[in-house]
mmCIF file of C-alpha atoms in Angstrom:
data_model
loop_
_atom_site.group_PDB
_atom_site.id
_atom_site.type_symbol
_atom_site.label_atom_id
_atom_site.label_comp_id
_atom_site.label_asym_id
_atom_site.label_seq_id
_atom_site.Cartn_x
_atom_site.Cartn_y
_atom_site.Cartn_z
ATOM 1 C CA MET A 1 21.084 58.097 145.211
ATOM 2 C CA ARG A 2 23.800 57.208 147.696
ATOM 3 C CA LEU A 3 25.947 54.150 147.133
ATOM 4 C CA PRO A 4 27.178 52.193 150.127
ATOM 5 C CA LEU A 5 30.806 52.948 150.938
ATOM 6 C CA ARG A 6 31.778 49.316 150.281
ATOM 7 C CA ALA A 7 30.316 49.449 146.748
ATOM 8 C CA VAL A 8 32.203 52.665 146.007
ATOM 9 C CA ALA A 9 35.437 51.105 147.292
ATOM 10 C CA LEU A 10 34.929 47.979 145.153
ATOM 11 C CA VAL A 11 34.286 50.032 142.015
ATOM 12 C CA ALA A 12 37.339 52.211 142.722
ATOM 13 C CA ALA A 13 39.510 49.134 143.270
ATOM 14 C CA PHE A 14 38.272 47.565 140.029
ATOM 15 C CA LEU A 15 38.971 50.727 138.027
ATOM 16 C CA ALA A 16 42.420 51.110 139.585
ATOM 17 C CA THR A 17 43.255 47.483 138.774
ATOM 18 C CA ALA A 18 42.169 47.915 135.155
ATOM 19 C CA ALA A 19 44.213 51.114 134.794
ATOM 20 C CA PHE A 20 47.258 49.477 136.379
ATOM 21 C CA ALA A 21 46.962 46.480 134.024
ATOM 22 C CA GLN A 22 46.894 48.849 131.072
ATOM 23 C CA ASP A 23 50.175 50.345 132.259
ATOM 24 C CA TRP A 24 51.833 46.883 132.161
ATOM 25 C CA GLU A 25 50.390 46.246 128.721
ATOM 26 C CA ALA A 26 51.688 49.616 127.541
ATOM 27 C CA LEU A 27 55.143 48.762 128.894
ATOM 28 C CA ARG A 28 54.939 45.398 127.087
ATOM 29 C CA ASN A 29 54.069 47.167 123.841
ATOM 30 C CA GLN A 30 56.931 49.613 124.332
ATOM 31 C CA ALA A 31 59.270 46.671 125.073
ATOM 32 C CA GLU A 32 58.622 45.361 121.552
ATOM 33 C CA GLN A 33 61.006 48.002 120.240
ATOM 34 C CA ASP A 34 62.796 49.458 123.265
ATOM 35 C CA PRO A 35 65.462 47.423 125.125
ATOM 36 C CA GLN A 36 65.164 49.704 128.179
ATOM 37 C CA ALA A 37 61.427 49.039 128.437
ATOM 38 C CA LEU A 38 62.154 45.325 128.021
ATOM 39 C CA ALA A 39 64.645 45.508 130.912
ATOM 40 C CA ARG A 40 62.020 47.192 133.144
ATOM 41 C CA LEU A 41 59.433 44.537 132.245
ATOM 42 C CA GLN A 42 61.927 41.712 132.870
ATOM 43 C CA GLN A 43 62.941 43.228 136.208
ATOM 44 C CA ALA A 44 59.318 43.523 137.349
ATOM 45 C CA ALA A 45 58.511 39.970 136.203
ATOM 46 C CA GLY A 46 61.650 38.620 137.849
ATOM 47 C CA SER A 47 60.665 40.388 141.076
ATOM 48 C CA GLY A 48 57.388 38.472 141.160
ATOM 49 C CA HIS A 49 54.933 40.938 139.661
ATOM 50 C CA ALA A 50 52.211 38.718 138.204
ATOM 51 C CA GLU A 51 50.937 40.995 135.415
ATOM 52 C CA ALA A 52 54.475 41.831 134.310
ATOM 53 C CA ALA A 53 55.255 38.099 134.063
ATOM 54 C CA PHE A 54 52.133 37.525 131.969
ATOM 55 C CA PHE A 55 52.887 40.373 129.578
ATOM 56 C CA LEU A 56 56.512 39.281 129.294
ATOM 57 C CA GLY A 57 55.196 35.849 128.271
ATOM 58 C CA THR A 58 53.089 37.443 125.546
ATOM 59 C CA LEU A 59 56.195 39.180 124.247
ATOM 60 C CA TYR A 60 57.853 35.796 123.634
ATOM 61 C CA ALA A 61 54.747 33.941 122.374
ATOM 62 C CA PRO A 62 55.134 32.980 118.698
ATOM 63 C CA PRO A 63 51.488 33.328 117.606
ATOM 64 C CA ILE A 64 51.268 36.966 118.619
ATOM 65 C CA CYS A 65 52.137 38.733 115.386
ATOM 66 C CA LYS A 66 53.894 41.900 116.368
ATOM 67 C CA ALA A 67 57.127 43.426 115.183
ATOM 68 C CA GLU A 68 59.207 42.623 118.253
ATOM 69 C CA ARG A 69 62.827 43.507 117.810
ATOM 70 C CA THR A 70 63.977 42.986 121.366
ATOM 71 C CA VAL A 71 63.320 39.256 121.962
ATOM 72 C CA PRO A 72 63.339 36.119 119.814
ATOM 73 C CA LYS A 73 60.033 34.241 119.658
ATOM 74 C CA SER A 74 60.253 31.239 121.986
ATOM 75 C CA TRP A 75 57.558 28.908 123.278
ATOM 76 C CA GLU A 76 59.918 27.830 126.032
ATOM 77 C CA GLN A 77 60.265 31.403 127.315
ATOM 78 C CA ALA A 78 56.593 32.284 126.793
ATOM 79 C CA LEU A 79 55.414 29.221 128.746
ATOM 80 C CA HIS A 80 57.995 29.859 131.471
ATOM 81 C CA TRP A 81 56.563 33.326 132.130
ATOM 82 C CA TYR A 82 52.951 32.151 131.745
ATOM 83 C CA ARG A 83 53.576 29.509 134.423
ATOM 84 C CA ILE A 84 55.001 32.111 136.788
ATOM 85 C CA ALA A 85 52.039 34.422 136.162
ATOM 86 C CA SER A 86 49.616 31.525 136.598
ATOM 87 C CA ASP A 87 51.189 30.557 139.915
ATOM 88 C CA LEU A 88 50.734 34.193 140.991
ATOM 89 C CA GLY A 89 47.018 34.104 140.142
ATOM 90 C CA VAL A 90 46.733 35.617 136.652
ATOM 91 C CA ALA A 91 43.705 34.000 135.011
ATOM 92 C CA LYS A 92 44.826 35.061 131.497
ATOM 93 C CA ALA A 93 47.974 32.988 131.983
ATOM 94 C CA ASP A 94 45.859 29.972 132.997
ATOM 95 C CA PHE A 95 43.937 30.358 129.742
ATOM 96 C CA ASP A 96 47.094 30.579 127.641
ATOM 97 C CA LEU A 97 48.584 27.525 129.379
ATOM 98 C CA GLY A 98 45.358 25.574 128.899
ATOM 99 C CA LEU A 99 45.372 26.475 125.224
ATOM 100 C CA ALA A 100 49.032 25.486 124.865
ATOM 101 C CA TYR A 101 48.391 22.038 126.348
ATOM 102 C CA GLU A 102 45.138 21.601 124.430
ATOM 103 C CA LYS A 103 46.661 22.477 121.052
ATOM 104 C CA GLY A 104 50.246 21.350 121.622
ATOM 105 C CA LEU A 105 51.748 24.820 121.328
ATOM 106 C CA GLY A 106 55.343 24.457 122.436
ATOM 107 C CA VAL A 107 54.507 21.351 124.491
ATOM 108 C CA ARG A 108 53.110 17.904 123.865
ATOM 109 C CA LYS A 109 49.297 17.874 123.828
ATOM 110 C CA ASN A 110 48.066 17.000 127.296
ATOM 111 C CA PRO A 111 44.288 17.101 127.855
ATOM 112 C CA ALA A 112 44.679 16.602 131.632
ATOM 113 C CA LEU A 113 46.911 19.679 131.926
ATOM 114 C CA ALA A 114 44.637 21.662 129.611
ATOM 115 C CA ARG A 115 41.661 20.866 131.879
ATOM 116 C CA TYR A 116 43.717 21.733 134.962
ATOM 117 C CA TYR A 117 44.552 25.208 133.688
ATOM 118 C CA TYR A 118 41.049 25.850 132.324
ATOM 119 C CA ARG A 119 39.631 24.902 135.726
ATOM 120 C CA ARG A 120 42.054 27.269 137.451
ATOM 121 C CA LEU A 121 40.836 29.951 135.065
ATOM 122 C CA MET A 122 37.210 29.272 136.003
ATOM 123 C CA THR A 123 38.019 29.261 139.712
ATOM 124 C CA GLN A 124 39.836 32.587 139.415
ATOM 125 C CA ALA A 125 36.920 34.038 137.435
ATOM 126 C CA ALA A 126 34.480 32.751 140.070
ATOM 127 C CA ARG A 127 36.489 34.468 142.817
ATOM 128 C CA GLU A 128 36.685 37.721 140.857
ATOM 129 C CA VAL A 129 32.911 37.919 140.393
ATOM 130 C CA GLY A 130 32.116 36.676 143.881
ATOM 131 C CA VAL A 131 30.767 33.224 143.000
ATOM 132 C CA PRO A 132 31.937 30.508 145.386
ATOM 133 C CA ALA A 133 34.635 28.471 143.653
ATOM 134 C CA ASP A 134 32.819 25.212 144.397
ATOM 135 C CA ARG A 135 29.813 26.498 142.435
ATOM 136 C CA ALA A 136 31.603 27.284 139.187
ATOM 137 C CA GLU A 137 28.771 25.732 137.176
ATOM 138 C CA ALA A 138 27.019 29.082 137.679
ATOM 139 C CA LEU A 139 29.550 30.434 135.200
ATOM 140 C CA GLY A 140 28.701 27.801 132.632
ATOM 141 C CA THR A 141 31.243 25.029 133.154
ATOM 142 C CA GLY A 142 28.567 22.490 134.006
ATOM 143 C CA GLU A 143 30.713 20.940 136.700
ATOM 144 C CA ALA A 144 31.488 21.789 140.283
ATOM 145 C CA TYR A 145 34.941 21.349 141.753
ATOM 146 C CA SER A 146 36.539 22.345 144.970
ATOM 147 C CA ARG A 147 39.159 25.034 145.287
ATOM 148 C CA ASP A 148 41.608 22.332 146.382
ATOM 149 C CA ALA A 149 41.186 20.619 143.017
ATOM 150 C CA VAL A 150 42.896 23.508 141.257
ATOM 151 C CA THR A 151 45.635 24.454 143.667
ATOM 152 C CA GLY A 152 49.083 23.030 144.053
ATOM 153 C CA ARG A 153 51.177 21.575 141.277
ATOM 154 C CA PRO A 154 49.519 20.614 137.991
ATOM 155 C CA PRO A 155 49.373 16.922 137.076
ATOM 156 C CA GLY A 156 52.320 15.665 135.028
ATOM 157 C CA ARG A 157 53.726 19.025 133.974
ATOM 158 C CA GLU A 158 56.550 18.645 131.497
#
């Protein structure tokens, strides 16, 4: 059975992306104890690498129970890096921001902002699986929204 070249390329790209993400997660885990690894993660995040920014945010997030020795737990710092990662297209950061605004984790509860970030998450997921963003109900949200509805600045961000 021969696979079309495009299908092979898509599978290879997906596997490479997953492996690359694991490298950033491994660096994050190393940064829990190693100041040099923390410096590399901070440098990558500060240079605009989306996954590095997300994983740096997880390093600061208070509810993640790890034995970090290199950074103090700080919602302010965690949300700062999640926002950067979200703006760079990391769906996991959109989820964490939605959860923060839904539950009031480090910010005042804000249902409008929670919905905004959850919708961005769904739009990103729709793009990743090839579903048109304006048909996100196919992924179970029950509502359709345009791509424009989830781009730009979020409503009333603190």
